Amino acid sequence: MQENLVIVESPAKAKTISGFLGKDFIIKSSFGHIRDLSKDDLGIDLKKKYKPYYIVPNDKKNVVKDLKSAASEAHLVWLATDEDREGEAIAWHLAEVLNLPPEKIRRIVFHEITRDAIKHAINHPRGINHDLVNAQQARRVLDRLVGFELSPLLWKKVKPALSAGRVQSVAVRLIVEKEREINNFSVSSSYRITGNFIYTAKDNKSYIFNAEYPVKIPTREEAKAILEKCRNAQFSILDLTRKPSKKSPAAPFTTSTLQQEASRKLGFSVSQTMTLAQRLYEAGRITYMRTDSVNLSNMALAMAKKVIESEFGPEYSRTRNFKTKTKGAQEAHEAIRPTFIENKTIPGNRQEQRLYDLIWKRTTASQMSEAIIEKTSIKVGVSTLEEPFIASGEVIKFDGFLKLYMESSDEDTEEQSKGLLPPVNIGDQITLQSMDATQRYAQASPRYTEASLVKKLEELGIGRPSTYAPTISTIQNRGYAIKEDRPGKERDIFIFSLESGQIKETTKTEIYGAEKAKLFPTDIGMLVNDFLVENFNDILDFNFTASVEKEFDKIAEGTMEWTGMIDRFYPAFHNQVVQTTISQPKPTGIRNLGVEPVTGKNVYVKMGPFGPMLQIGESGDQDKPKFASLLKHQSMETITLEEALNLFTLPRSLGQFEEQDILAGIGKYGPYIRHKNKFYSLKKDNDNPLTIKLEDAIALIQEKREQEKKRIIKKFVENPDLQILNGRWGPYISYHKNNYRIPKKYNPETLSLEQCMEIIKYSQEKKNNKSS
DNA sequence: CAGTGAGCGAGCTTCCGCTTGACTT
């Protein structure tokens, strides 16, 4: 009989711990939660004080079976799940499902996977904290009630398979409101004036430095006037200040900050980062990657100190303990750090190595001394102006952690590298080399990237480390938001330059508003958001989660009863769902764009049954209204009357090719061109049926014909149903409308009919084995 | 495959948080 069974949540953790405990302990993993509310119905009995109905999901049946048999053979079962709400609930579910009597249970917790922490935990067992379990049940039941009542309402009012929830709906709201903020941003411009000055020192060495006029000049005329005034002015050093300053390293990574930095520095998507981190974790390279804690174990601190001292010298080491500032953090784990900080690099693929390097640098830098910086500022007086120009310089006196790592920022500020300023003295005369007044446009706030949205959600206390990546995927899968690049637009900027006493005016074009991998709301996303905000303002409120979290805390402390908390929320919420179902019409987002000049009829944009659409004329009228679809990048919110009327010119003829018309239009499957009754999809971003030229359309047709030729690799006279074709993912066999992949060992050009049949037979057998 | 622009209608969709693989497309 095995003396002790220890159950943890993660198999990788189980593996590590088994090295720390003796032969008397067998370690197993629960793979997270083992039970959940039934999926086929609400899973909550509303008549019995919200009694949850839990079931073991199919993919957990084997885990439970295995744990059951291990538990029955053990003398004691140590429930070592995480020390947070969810972990406590998993421990309780385990006790219930495994049918463990209280005297057979030991509940233990540890925040770090070190020998000492685990030994200490074993020596300090406790019982299951039922208050904490109840807080989790309240959280689970509330989320189920909200999600399973709001989603069906959307199926009824908007379209099937949509969803809503406490977390995802707020995430969508953030994206929608950001988009509107940008759309409503009024572009203003001003002039920034900078001068290059020449200072000649006593030894005749001369230096050039740049200084900026501290006032933004609103108009061209005023900007030019200032340059005029500087044309014959005298320049001198009015003031010189040196200020010491310090920079401190950022805290070690949490899930959220890792996702942000990997996005900014390495260009990884949130899910890509998590997949790579998972692999590093399973390989024992890093600590657990789903954490909200910035804490490092004492062992890690000691390791870091040793590495820093030998690598950079003792003056670079400074041991630090970081405190989390995150709302609702549960800190069941350590920060994300290398398991062994002495491993500066690890084996693995390029991506894994890059992520590891980032984690290694961030962790190590967090334990290094601060950088000491001297900031210098020079005021350049102008005899004809009241305000002096200002030059600022920065000199690093001691680099400290900057030797290794600097956190990047979301704003694309064009911080020019500030260097050393010349050794000037107050009163020195200097001369002007050149001066520019450059037009600058105010920037709208940047759209969210996946990672900056995670950051915002974390600030609001919404979502957990384990759900950031899935939430980001969900809102995209539901079609509420789309991640994409958008090309920028050009605009002119005016520049006045003063050089050798002459003022010249030039115009430059700059690109603005280009977006890369940013989140844009879709029309459906905006429509659903407005509908939810209007009817369920309390749940869509950015503080909803924070306020229910306060109540969960009270439940966890034992000062509030969980079903009572739910009962103060649910009846009113349910009533609101019922009222909305009855009294609210289907939202269409309809907007009148103006009138069609010819007929005088109204032009509308609205959400139709098959997506956003345009309509000329009224729905009830005798002569039916005309309809048209929107193009991919047009949105209901920003489309203009002119753009709308343009779309009614489709389908249009581009001209003739091989004595037949080529038509361009928008169909059920998006924009297309049509020739001799064959359709060719317009897939590229810059393909537009309104603007495409005849020669581009012909090129497209010929390209497609070329592809068609290459499509068929081989046909068999004996069996015309079977073909070897070239597809998007390489060669495959097509047979009776089914496709079969060709194993790599075969050459598709020389396959015989018999071999094809073998491949088909083999792959069908494989499929059958799997489904049984 | 490339109309459509509702309201007879089968049956389905959905939440958030814990965890890993098994999966094509």
JSON list of C-alpha atoms (C1' of nucleotides) in Angstrom, two decimals, chain A residues 10 33 86 139-140 143-144 155 161 163 166-168 288 290 464 466-467 478 586 610 669, chain B residues 1-7 11-25:
[
{"chain": "A", "resi": 10, "resn": "SER", "atom": "CA", "xyz": [-0.32, 20.48, -13.13]},
{"chain": "A", "resi": 33, "resn": "HIS", "atom": "CA", "xyz": [-10.75, 21.37, -12.46]},
{"chain": "A", "resi": 86, "resn": "GLU", "atom": "CA", "xyz": [-10.09, 28.08, -7.74]},
{"chain": "A", "resi": 139, "resn": "ARG", "atom": "CA", "xyz": [-18.13, 33.22, -8.93]},
{"chain": "A", "resi": 140, "resn": "ARG", "atom": "CA", "xyz": [-18.92, 30.17, -11.04]},
{"chain": "A", "resi": 143, "resn": "ASP", "atom": "CA", "xyz": [-20.74, 33.74, -14.53]},
{"chain": "A", "resi": 144, "resn": "ARG", "atom": "CA", "xyz": [-22.98, 30.89, -15.68]},
{"chain": "A", "resi": 155, "resn": "TRP", "atom": "CA", "xyz": [-29.42, 34.54, -30.52]},
{"chain": "A", "resi": 161, "resn": "ALA", "atom": "CA", "xyz": [-24.13, 31.44, -31.87]},
{"chain": "A", "resi": 163, "resn": "SER", "atom": "CA", "xyz": [-22.14, 35.07, -26.81]},
{"chain": "A", "resi": 166, "resn": "ARG", "atom": "CA", "xyz": [-18.89, 39.26, -17.64]},
{"chain": "A", "resi": 167, "resn": "VAL", "atom": "CA", "xyz": [-15.39, 39.32, -19.14]},
{"chain": "A", "resi": 168, "resn": "GLN", "atom": "CA", "xyz": [-15.70, 39.09, -22.93]},
{"chain": "A", "resi": 288, "resn": "TYR", "atom": "CA", "xyz": [4.67, 28.47, -13.90]},
{"chain": "A", "resi": 290, "resn": "ARG", "atom": "CA", "xyz": [-0.03, 31.66, -15.43]},
{"chain": "A", "resi": 464, "resn": "ARG", "atom": "CA", "xyz": [-7.40, 35.97, -14.82]},
{"chain": "A", "resi": 466, "resn": "SER", "atom": "CA", "xyz": [-5.38, 31.65, -17.37]},
{"chain": "A", "resi": 467, "resn": "THR", "atom": "CA", "xyz": [-8.11, 33.40, -19.36]},
{"chain": "A", "resi": 478, "resn": "ARG", "atom": "CA", "xyz": [-17.36, 35.39, -32.38]},
{"chain": "A", "resi": 586, "resn": "LYS", "atom": "CA", "xyz": [-34.17, 43.68, -32.87]},
{"chain": "A", "resi": 610, "resn": "PHE", "atom": "CA", "xyz": [-26.64, 38.51, -43.90]},
{"chain": "A", "resi": 669, "resn": "TYR", "atom": "CA", "xyz": [-18.88, 35.41, -50.85]},
{"chain": "B", "resi": 1, "resn": "DC", "atom": "C1'", "xyz": [-21.26, 29.42, -55.19]},
{"chain": "B", "resi": 2, "resn": "DA", "atom": "C1'", "xyz": [-21.74, 34.78, -56.58]},
{"chain": "B", "resi": 3, "resn": "DG", "atom": "C1'", "xyz": [-30.32, 36.08, -56.11]},
{"chain": "B", "resi": 4, "resn": "DT", "atom": "C1'", "xyz": [-31.07, 37.24, -50.79]},
{"chain": "B", "resi": 5, "resn": "DG", "atom": "C1'", "xyz": [-32.49, 41.82, -47.39]},
{"chain": "B", "resi": 6, "resn": "DA", "atom": "C1'", "xyz": [-38.03, 37.20, -43.04]},
{"chain": "B", "resi": 7, "resn": "DG", "atom": "C1'", "xyz": [-40.83, 36.13, -38.90]},
{"chain": "B", "resi": 11, "resn": "DG", "atom": "C1'", "xyz": [-31.85, 21.60, -33.65]},
{"chain": "B", "resi": 12, "resn": "DC", "atom": "C1'", "xyz": [-27.91, 23.93, -32.41]},
{"chain": "B", "resi": 13, "resn": "DT", "atom": "C1'", "xyz": [-25.18, 27.76, -30.39]},
{"chain": "B", "resi": 14, "resn": "DT", "atom": "C1'", "xyz": [-23.45, 30.15, -24.89]},
{"chain": "B", "resi": 15, "resn": "DC", "atom": "C1'", "xyz": [-20.34, 31.67, -19.60]},
{"chain": "B", "resi": 16, "resn": "DC", "atom": "C1'", "xyz": [-15.37, 31.91, -16.70]},
{"chain": "B", "resi": 17, "resn": "DG", "atom": "C1'", "xyz": [-11.33, 29.48, -14.84]},
{"chain": "B", "resi": 18, "resn": "DC", "atom": "C1'", "xyz": [-8.42, 25.53, -13.74]},
{"chain": "B", "resi": 19, "resn": "DT", "atom": "C1'", "xyz": [-5.38, 22.33, -16.69]},
{"chain": "B", "resi": 20, "resn": "DT", "atom": "C1'", "xyz": [-3.17, 19.80, -21.14]},
{"chain": "B", "resi": 21, "resn": "DG", "atom": "C1'", "xyz": [-2.93, 17.65, -25.48]},
{"chain": "B", "resi": 22, "resn": "DA", "atom": "C1'", "xyz": [-5.47, 16.26, -30.09]},
{"chain": "B", "resi": 23, "resn": "DC", "atom": "C1'", "xyz": [-6.91, 18.11, -33.77]},
{"chain": "B", "resi": 24, "resn": "DT", "atom": "C1'", "xyz": [-7.42, 19.64, -38.92]},
{"chain": "B", "resi": 25, "resn": "DT", "atom": "C1'", "xyz": [-7.63, 23.69, -41.87]}
]
